[in-house]
PDB file of C-alpha atoms in Angstrom:
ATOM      1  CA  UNK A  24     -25.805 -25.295 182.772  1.00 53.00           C
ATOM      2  CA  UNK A  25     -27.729 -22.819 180.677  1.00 50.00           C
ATOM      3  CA  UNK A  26     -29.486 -23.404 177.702  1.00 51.00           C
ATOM      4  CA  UNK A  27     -27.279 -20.558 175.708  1.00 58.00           C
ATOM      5  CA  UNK A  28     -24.177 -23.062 176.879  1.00 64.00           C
ATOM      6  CA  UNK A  29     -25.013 -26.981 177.303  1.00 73.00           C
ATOM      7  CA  UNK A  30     -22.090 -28.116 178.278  1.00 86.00           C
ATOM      8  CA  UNK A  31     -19.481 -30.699 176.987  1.00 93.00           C
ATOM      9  CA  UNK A  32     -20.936 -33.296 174.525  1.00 96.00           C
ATOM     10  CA  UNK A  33     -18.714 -36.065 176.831  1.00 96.00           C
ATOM     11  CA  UNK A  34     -16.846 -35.578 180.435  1.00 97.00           C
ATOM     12  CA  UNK A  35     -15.123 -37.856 182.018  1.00 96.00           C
ATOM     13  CA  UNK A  36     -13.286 -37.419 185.611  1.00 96.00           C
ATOM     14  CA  UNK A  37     -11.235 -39.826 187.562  1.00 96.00           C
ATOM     15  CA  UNK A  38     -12.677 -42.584 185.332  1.00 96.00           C
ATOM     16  CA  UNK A  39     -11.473 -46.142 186.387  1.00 95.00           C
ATOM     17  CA  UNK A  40     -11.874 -49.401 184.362  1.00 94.00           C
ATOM     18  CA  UNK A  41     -10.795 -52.931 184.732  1.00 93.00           C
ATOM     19  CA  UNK A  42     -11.312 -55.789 183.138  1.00 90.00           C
ATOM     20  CA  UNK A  43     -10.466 -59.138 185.313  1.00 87.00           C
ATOM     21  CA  UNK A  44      -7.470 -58.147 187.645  1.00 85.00           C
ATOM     22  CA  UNK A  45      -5.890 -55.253 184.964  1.00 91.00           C
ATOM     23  CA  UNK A  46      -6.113 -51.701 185.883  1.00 94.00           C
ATOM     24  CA  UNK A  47      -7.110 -50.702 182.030  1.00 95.00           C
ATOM     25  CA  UNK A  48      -7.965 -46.973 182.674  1.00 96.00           C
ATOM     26  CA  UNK A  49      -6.390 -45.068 185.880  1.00 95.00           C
ATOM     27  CA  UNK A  50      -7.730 -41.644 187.053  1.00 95.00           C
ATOM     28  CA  UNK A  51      -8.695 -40.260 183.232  1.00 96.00           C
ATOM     29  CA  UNK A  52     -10.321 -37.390 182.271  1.00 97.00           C
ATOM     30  CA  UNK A  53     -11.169 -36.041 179.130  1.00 97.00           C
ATOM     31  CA  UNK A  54     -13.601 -33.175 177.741  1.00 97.00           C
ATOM     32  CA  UNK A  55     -15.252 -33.366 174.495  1.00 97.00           C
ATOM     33  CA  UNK A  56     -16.771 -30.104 173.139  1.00 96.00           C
ATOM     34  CA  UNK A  57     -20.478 -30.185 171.727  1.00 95.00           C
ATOM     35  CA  UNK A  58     -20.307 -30.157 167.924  1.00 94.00           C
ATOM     36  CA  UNK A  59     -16.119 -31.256 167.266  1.00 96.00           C
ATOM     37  CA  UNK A  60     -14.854 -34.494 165.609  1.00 96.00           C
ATOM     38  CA  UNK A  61     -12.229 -35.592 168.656  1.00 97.00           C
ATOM     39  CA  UNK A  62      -9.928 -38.873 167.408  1.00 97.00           C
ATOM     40  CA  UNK A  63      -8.541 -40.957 170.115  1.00 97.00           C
ATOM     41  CA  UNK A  64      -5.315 -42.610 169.796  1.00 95.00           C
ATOM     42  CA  UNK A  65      -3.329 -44.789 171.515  1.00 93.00           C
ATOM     43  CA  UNK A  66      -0.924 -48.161 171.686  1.00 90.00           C
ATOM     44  CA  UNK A  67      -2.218 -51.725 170.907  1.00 87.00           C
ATOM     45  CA  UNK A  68      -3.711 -52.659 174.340  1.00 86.00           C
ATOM     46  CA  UNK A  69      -3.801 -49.134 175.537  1.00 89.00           C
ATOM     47  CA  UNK A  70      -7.936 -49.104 176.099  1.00 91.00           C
ATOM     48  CA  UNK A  71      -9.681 -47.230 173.102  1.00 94.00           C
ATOM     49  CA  UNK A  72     -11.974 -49.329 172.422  1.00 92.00           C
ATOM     50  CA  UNK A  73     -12.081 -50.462 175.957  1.00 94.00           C
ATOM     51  CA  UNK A  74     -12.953 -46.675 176.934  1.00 95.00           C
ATOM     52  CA  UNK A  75     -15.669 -46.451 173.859  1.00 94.00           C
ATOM     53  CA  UNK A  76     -17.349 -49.706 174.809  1.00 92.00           C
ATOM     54  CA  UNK A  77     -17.563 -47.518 178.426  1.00 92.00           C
ATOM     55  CA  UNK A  78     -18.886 -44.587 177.147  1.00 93.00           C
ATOM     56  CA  UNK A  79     -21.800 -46.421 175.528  1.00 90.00           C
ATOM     57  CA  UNK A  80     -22.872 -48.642 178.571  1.00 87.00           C
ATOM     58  CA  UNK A  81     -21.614 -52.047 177.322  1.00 88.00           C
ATOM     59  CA  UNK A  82     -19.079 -51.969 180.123  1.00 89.00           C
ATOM     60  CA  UNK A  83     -19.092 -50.718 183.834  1.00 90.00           C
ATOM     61  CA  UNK A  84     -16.367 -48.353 185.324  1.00 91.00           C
ATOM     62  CA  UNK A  85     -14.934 -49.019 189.021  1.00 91.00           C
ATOM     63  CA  UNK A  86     -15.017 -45.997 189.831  1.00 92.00           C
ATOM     64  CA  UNK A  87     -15.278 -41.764 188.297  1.00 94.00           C
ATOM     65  CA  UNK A  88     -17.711 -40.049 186.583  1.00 93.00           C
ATOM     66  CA  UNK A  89     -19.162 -40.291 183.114  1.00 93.00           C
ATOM     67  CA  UNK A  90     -21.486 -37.542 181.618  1.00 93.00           C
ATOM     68  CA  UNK A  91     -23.095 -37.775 178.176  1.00 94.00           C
ATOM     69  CA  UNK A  92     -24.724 -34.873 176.640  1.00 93.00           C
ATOM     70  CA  UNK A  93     -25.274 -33.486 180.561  1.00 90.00           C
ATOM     71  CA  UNK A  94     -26.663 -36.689 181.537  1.00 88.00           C
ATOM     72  CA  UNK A  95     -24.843 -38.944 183.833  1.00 89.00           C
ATOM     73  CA  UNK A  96     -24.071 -42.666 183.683  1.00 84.00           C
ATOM     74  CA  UNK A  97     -25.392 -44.500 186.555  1.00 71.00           C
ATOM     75  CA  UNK A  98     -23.750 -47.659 187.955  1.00 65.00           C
ATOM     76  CA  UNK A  99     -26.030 -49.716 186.081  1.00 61.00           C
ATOM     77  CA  UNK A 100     -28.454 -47.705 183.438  1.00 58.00           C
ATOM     78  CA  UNK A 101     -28.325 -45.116 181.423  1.00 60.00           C
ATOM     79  CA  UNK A 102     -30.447 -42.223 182.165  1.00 65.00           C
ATOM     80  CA  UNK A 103     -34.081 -42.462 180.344  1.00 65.00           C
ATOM     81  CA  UNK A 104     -34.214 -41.628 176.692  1.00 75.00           C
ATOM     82  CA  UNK A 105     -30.160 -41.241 176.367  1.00 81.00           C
ATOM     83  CA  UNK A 106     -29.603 -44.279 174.124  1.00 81.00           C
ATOM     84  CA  UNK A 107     -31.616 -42.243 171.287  1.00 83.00           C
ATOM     85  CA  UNK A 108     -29.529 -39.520 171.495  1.00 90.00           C
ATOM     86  CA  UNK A 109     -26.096 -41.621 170.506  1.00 92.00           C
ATOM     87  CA  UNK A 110     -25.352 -43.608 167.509  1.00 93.00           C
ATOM     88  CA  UNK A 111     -22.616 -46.187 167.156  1.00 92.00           C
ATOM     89  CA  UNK A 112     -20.492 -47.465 164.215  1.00 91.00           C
ATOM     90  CA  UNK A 113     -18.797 -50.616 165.594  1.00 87.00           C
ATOM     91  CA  UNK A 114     -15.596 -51.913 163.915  1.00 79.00           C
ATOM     92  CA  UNK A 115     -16.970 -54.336 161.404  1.00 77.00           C
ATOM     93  CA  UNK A 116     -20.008 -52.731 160.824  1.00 77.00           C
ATOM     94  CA  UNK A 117     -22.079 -55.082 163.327  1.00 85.00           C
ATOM     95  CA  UNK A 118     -24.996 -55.388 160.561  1.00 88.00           C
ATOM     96  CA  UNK A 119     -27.693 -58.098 160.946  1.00 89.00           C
ATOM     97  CA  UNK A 120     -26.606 -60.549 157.985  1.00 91.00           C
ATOM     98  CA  UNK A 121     -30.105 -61.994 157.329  1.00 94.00           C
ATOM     99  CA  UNK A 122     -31.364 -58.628 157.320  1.00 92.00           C
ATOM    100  CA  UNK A 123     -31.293 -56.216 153.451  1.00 93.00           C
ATOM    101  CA  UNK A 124     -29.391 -52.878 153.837  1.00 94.00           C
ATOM    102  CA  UNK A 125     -32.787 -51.688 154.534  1.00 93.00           C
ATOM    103  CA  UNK A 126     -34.170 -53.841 156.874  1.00 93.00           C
ATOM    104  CA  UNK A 127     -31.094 -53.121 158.963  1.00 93.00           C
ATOM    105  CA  UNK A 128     -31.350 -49.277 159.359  1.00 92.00           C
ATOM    106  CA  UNK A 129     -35.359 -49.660 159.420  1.00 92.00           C
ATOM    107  CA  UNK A 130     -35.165 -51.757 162.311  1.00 90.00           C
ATOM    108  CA  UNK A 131     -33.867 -48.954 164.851  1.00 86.00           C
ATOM    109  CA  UNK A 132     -37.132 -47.065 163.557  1.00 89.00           C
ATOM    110  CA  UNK A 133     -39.340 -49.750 163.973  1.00 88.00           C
ATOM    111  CA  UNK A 134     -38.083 -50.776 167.885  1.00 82.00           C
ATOM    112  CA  UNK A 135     -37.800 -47.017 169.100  1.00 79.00           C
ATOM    113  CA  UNK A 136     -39.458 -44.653 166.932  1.00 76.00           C
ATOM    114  CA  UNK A 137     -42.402 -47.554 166.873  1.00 82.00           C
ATOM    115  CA  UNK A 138     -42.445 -46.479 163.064  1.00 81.00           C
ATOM    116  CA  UNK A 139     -44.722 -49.009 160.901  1.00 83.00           C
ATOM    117  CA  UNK A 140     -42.707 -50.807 158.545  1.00 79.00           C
ATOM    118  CA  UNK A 141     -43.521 -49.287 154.626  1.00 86.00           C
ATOM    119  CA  UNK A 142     -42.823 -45.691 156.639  1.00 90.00           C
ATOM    120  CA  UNK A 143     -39.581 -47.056 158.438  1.00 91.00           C
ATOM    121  CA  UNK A 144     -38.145 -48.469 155.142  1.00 91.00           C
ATOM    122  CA  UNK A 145     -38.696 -44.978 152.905  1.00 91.00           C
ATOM    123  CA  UNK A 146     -36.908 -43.659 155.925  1.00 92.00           C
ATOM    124  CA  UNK A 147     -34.332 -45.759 155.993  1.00 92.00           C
ATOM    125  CA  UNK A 148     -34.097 -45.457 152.037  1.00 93.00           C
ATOM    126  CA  UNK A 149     -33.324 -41.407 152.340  1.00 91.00           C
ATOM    127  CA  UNK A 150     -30.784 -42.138 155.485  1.00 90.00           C
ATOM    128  CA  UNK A 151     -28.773 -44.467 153.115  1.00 92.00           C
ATOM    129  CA  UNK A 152     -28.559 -42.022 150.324  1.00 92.00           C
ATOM    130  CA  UNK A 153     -27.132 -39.890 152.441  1.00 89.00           C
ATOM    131  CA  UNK A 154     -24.561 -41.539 153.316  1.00 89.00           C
ATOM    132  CA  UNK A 155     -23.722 -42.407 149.206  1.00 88.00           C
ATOM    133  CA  UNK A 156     -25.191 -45.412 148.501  1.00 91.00           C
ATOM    134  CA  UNK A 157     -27.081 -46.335 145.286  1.00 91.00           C
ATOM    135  CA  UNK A 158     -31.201 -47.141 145.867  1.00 89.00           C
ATOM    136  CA  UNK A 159     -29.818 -50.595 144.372  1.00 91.00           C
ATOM    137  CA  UNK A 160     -27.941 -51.491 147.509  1.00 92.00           C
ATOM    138  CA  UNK A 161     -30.699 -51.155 150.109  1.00 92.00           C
ATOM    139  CA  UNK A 162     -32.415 -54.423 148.623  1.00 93.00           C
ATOM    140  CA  UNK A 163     -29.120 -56.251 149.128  1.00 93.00           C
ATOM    141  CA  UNK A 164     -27.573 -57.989 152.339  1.00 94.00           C
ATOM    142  CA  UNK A 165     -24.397 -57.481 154.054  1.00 92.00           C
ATOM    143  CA  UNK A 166     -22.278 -60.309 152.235  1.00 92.00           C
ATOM    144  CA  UNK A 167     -23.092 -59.241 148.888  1.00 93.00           C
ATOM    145  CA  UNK A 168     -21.314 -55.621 149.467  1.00 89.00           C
ATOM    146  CA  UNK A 169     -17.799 -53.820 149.483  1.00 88.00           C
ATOM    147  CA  UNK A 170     -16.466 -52.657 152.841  1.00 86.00           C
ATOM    148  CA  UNK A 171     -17.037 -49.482 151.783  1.00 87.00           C
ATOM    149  CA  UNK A 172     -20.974 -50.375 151.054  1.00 89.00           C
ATOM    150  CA  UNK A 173     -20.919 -52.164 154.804  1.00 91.00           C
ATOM    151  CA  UNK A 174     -19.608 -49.252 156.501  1.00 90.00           C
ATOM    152  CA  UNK A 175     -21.625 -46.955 155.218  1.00 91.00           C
ATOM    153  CA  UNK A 176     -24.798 -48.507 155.508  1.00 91.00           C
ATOM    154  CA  UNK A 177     -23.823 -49.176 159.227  1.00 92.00           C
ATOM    155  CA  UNK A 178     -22.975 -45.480 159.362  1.00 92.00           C
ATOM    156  CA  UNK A 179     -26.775 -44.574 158.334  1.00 92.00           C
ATOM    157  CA  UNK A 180     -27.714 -47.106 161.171  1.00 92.00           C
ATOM    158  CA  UNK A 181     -25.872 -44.995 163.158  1.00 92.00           C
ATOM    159  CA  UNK A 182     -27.692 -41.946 162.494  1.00 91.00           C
ATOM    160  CA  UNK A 183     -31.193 -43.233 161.519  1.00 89.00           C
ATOM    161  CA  UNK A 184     -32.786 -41.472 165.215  1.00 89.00           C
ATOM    162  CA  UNK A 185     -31.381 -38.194 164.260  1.00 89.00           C
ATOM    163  CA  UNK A 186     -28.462 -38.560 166.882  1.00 92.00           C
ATOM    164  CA  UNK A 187     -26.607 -35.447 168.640  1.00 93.00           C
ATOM    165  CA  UNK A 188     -23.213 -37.583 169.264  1.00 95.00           C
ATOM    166  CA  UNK A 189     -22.108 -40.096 167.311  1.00 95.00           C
ATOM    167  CA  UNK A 190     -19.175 -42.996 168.534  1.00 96.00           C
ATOM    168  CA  UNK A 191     -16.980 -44.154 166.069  1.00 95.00           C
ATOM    169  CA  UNK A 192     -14.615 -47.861 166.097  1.00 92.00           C
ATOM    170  CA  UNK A 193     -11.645 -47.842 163.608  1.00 90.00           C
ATOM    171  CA  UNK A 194     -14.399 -46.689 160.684  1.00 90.00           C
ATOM    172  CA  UNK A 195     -11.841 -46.712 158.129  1.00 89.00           C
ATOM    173  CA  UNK A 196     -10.444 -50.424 158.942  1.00 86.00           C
ATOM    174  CA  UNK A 197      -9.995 -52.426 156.179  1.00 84.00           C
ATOM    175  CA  UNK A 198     -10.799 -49.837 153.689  1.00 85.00           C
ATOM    176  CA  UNK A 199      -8.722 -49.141 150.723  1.00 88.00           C
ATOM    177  CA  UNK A 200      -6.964 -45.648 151.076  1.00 89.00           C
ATOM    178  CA  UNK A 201      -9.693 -44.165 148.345  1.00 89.00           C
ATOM    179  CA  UNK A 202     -12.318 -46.026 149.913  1.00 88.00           C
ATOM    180  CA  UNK A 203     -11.071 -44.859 153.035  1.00 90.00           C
ATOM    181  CA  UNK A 204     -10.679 -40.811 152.372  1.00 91.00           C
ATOM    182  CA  UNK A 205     -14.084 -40.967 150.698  1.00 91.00           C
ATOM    183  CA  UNK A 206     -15.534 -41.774 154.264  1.00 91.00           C
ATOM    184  CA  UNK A 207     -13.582 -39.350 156.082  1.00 92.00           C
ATOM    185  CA  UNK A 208     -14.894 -36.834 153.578  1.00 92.00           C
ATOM    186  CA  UNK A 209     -18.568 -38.094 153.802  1.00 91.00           C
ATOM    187  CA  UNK A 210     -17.919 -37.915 158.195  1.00 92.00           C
ATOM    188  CA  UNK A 211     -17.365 -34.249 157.592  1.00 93.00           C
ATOM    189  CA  UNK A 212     -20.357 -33.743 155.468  1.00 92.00           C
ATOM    190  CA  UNK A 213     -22.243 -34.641 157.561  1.00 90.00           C
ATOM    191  CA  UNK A 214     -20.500 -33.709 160.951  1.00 92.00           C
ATOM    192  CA  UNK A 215     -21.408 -30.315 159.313  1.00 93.00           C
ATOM    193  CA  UNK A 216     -24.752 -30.810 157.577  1.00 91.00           C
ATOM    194  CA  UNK A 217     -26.113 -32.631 161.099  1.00 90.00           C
ATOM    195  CA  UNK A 218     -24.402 -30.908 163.734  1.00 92.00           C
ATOM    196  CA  UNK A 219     -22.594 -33.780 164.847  1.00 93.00           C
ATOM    197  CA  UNK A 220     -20.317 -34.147 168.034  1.00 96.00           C
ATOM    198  CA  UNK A 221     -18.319 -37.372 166.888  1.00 96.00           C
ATOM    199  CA  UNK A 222     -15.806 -39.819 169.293  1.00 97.00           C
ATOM    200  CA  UNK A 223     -13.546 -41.456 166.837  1.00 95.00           C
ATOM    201  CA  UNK A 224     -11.539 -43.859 167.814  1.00 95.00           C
ATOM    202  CA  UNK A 225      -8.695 -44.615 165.766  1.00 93.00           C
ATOM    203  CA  UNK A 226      -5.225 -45.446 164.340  1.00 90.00           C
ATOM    204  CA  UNK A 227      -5.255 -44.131 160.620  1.00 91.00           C
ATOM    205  CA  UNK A 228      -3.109 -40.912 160.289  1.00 92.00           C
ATOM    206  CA  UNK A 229      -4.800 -39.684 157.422  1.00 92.00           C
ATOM    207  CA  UNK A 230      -8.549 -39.733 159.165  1.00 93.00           C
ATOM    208  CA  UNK A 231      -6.833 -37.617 161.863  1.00 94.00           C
ATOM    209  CA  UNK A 232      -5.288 -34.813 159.246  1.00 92.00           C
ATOM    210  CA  UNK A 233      -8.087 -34.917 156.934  1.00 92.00           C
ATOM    211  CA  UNK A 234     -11.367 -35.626 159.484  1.00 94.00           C
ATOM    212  CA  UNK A 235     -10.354 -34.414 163.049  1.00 95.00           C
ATOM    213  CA  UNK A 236     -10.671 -30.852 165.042  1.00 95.00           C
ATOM    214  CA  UNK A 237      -8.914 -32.580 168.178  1.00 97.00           C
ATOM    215  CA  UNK A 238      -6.754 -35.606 168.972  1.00 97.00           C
ATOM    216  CA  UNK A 239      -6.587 -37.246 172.600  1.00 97.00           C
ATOM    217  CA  UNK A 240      -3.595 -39.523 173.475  1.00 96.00           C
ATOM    218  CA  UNK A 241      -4.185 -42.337 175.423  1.00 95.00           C
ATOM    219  CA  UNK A 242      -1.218 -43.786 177.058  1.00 94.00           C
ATOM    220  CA  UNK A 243      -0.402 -45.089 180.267  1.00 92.00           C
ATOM    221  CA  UNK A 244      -3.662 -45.434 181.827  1.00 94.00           C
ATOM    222  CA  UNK A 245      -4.598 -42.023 180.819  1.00 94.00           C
ATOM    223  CA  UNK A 246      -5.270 -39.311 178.287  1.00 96.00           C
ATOM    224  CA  UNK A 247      -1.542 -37.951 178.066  1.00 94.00           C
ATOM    225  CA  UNK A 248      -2.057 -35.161 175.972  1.00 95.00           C
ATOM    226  CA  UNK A 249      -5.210 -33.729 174.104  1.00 96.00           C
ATOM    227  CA  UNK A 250      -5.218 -30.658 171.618  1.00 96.00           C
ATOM    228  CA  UNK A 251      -5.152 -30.053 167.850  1.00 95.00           C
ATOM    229  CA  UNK A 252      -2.685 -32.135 165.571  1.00 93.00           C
ATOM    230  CA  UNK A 253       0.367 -29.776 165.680  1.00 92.00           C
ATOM    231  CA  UNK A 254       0.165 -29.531 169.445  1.00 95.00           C
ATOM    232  CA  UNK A 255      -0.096 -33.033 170.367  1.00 94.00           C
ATOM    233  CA  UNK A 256       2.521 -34.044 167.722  1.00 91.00           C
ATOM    234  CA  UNK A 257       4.913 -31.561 169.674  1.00 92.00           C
ATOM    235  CA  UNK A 258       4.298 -33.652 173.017  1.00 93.00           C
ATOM    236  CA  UNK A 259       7.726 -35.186 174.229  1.00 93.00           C
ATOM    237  CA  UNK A 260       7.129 -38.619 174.648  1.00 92.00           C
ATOM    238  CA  UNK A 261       8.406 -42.068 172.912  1.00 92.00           C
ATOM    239  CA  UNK A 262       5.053 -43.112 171.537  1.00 91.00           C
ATOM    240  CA  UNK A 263       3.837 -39.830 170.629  1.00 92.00           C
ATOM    241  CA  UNK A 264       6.734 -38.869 168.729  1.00 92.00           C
ATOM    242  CA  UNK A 265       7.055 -42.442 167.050  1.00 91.00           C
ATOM    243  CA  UNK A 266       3.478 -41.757 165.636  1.00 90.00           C
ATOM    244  CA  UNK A 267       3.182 -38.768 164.626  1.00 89.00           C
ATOM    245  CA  UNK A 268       6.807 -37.852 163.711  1.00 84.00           C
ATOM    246  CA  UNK A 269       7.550 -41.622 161.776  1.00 78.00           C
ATOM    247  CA  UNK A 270       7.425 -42.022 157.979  1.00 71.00           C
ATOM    248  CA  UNK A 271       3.686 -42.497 157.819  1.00 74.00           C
ATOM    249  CA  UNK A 272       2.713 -39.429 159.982  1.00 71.00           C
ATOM    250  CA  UNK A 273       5.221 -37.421 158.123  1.00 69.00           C
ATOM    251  CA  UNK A 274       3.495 -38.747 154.741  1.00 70.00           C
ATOM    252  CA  UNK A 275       0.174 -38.216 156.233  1.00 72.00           C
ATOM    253  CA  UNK A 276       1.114 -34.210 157.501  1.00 72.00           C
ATOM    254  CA  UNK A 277       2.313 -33.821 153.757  1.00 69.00           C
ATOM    255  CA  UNK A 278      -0.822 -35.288 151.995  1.00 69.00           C
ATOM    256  CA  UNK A 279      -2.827 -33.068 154.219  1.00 69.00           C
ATOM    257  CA  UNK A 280      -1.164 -29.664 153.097  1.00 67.00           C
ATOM    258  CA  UNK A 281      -2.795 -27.331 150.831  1.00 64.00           C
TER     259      UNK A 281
END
């Protein structure tokens, strides 16, 4: 691959996962371009987060091929130095509870960037303002905050090593709608600002009409359909239809219009 063209940001062919005796994910493949926001979507049970956990190395495939920024996924490791170059929001935030706002995105500077602590903390200080939070709120832990506050300090986590692609669990769960379409807002920021390639995994219609470039479908074992909003909403299937053509996607389309 040359340099002028790096390839995709995330490929995956003939991936296979299980988990005990359950065939979770049979023969997928999806491309992820360098520098899009891609939401995957799917059924309770169908594997997102299953597939996520994969991508990041918490959980071994039986059998395919995984590439990351060009770099593949052994059976085991991770190629050298590829952890750096990924950040991950988990689901509930996954902060260190004992730890301040700022001790928690400091720590990522102190363990890889072997930062000394006074320099890791000012760091960690900026990273949180970027991502909208008051100076007040680094001093405080985890428990004492909204959310909101909790999501986007694990957000600046996230991005505290200056990451090219960034994974994504349901960011927007449990957020109240304003809450929740200030984040999607603050993704795009700085998607744009960083030039971010973001995996987003999903189930709120409104970060996929106001946050996404692409949306995969993941449905029977496999990515059923991938492409932009309007042509994965036209895809003729039960599930895919239910979604995106119910009362909430409609609702969602029509808060989304100009």
């Amino acid at each position: 691959m040359s340099a002028a063209d790096p390839g995709p940001a995330i490929e995956i062919r003939g991936l296979v996962t299980r988990i005990g005796g359950s065939v979770i994910h049979d023969r997928l493949d999806l491309t992820v371009r360098r520098g899009e926001v891609l939401g995957l979507v799917g059924g309770s049970g169908s594997g997102k987060t299953v597939l996520l956990r994969t991508l990041i190395g918490l959980l071994r495939p039986a059998g395919g091929e995984v590439r990351l920024l060009g770099e593949r996924l052994g059976p085991d490791t991770a190629p050298a130095g590829l952890e750096q170059r990924i950040g991950v929001l988990f689901q509930n935030g996954a902060l260190y509870s004992s730890l301040t706002l700022t001790e928690n995105v400091a720590l990522a500077l102190t363990e890889h960037a072997r930062l000394p602590g006074e320099e890791a903390e000012r760091l960690a200080g900026v990273m949180l303002a970027l991502t909208g939070l008051p100076p007040a709120a680094g001093g405080r832990f985890p428990a004492e905050l909204s959310g909101g506050m909790v999501k986007r300090a694990a957000l600046a986590r996230a991005l505290v090593l200056c990451p090219e692609l960034l994974f994504l669990d349901e960011p927007t769960a449990g957020l109240d709608p304003i809450g929740a379409a200030a984040f999607d807002r603050l993704l795009v920021t700085l998607r744009d600002a960083l030039g971010l390639t973001v995996f987003l995994v999903t189930h709120d219609l409104d970060t996929l009409y106001a946050a996404c470039d692409r949306v995969a479908v993941l449905a029977e074992q496999r990515v059923l359909a991938v492409g932009t909003l309007e042509e994965v909403a036209a895809v003729d299937h039960e599930w895919v239809q239910a979604y995106f053509r119910g009362p909430r996607g409609r609702a969602a389309q029509r808060a989304a219009q100009p």
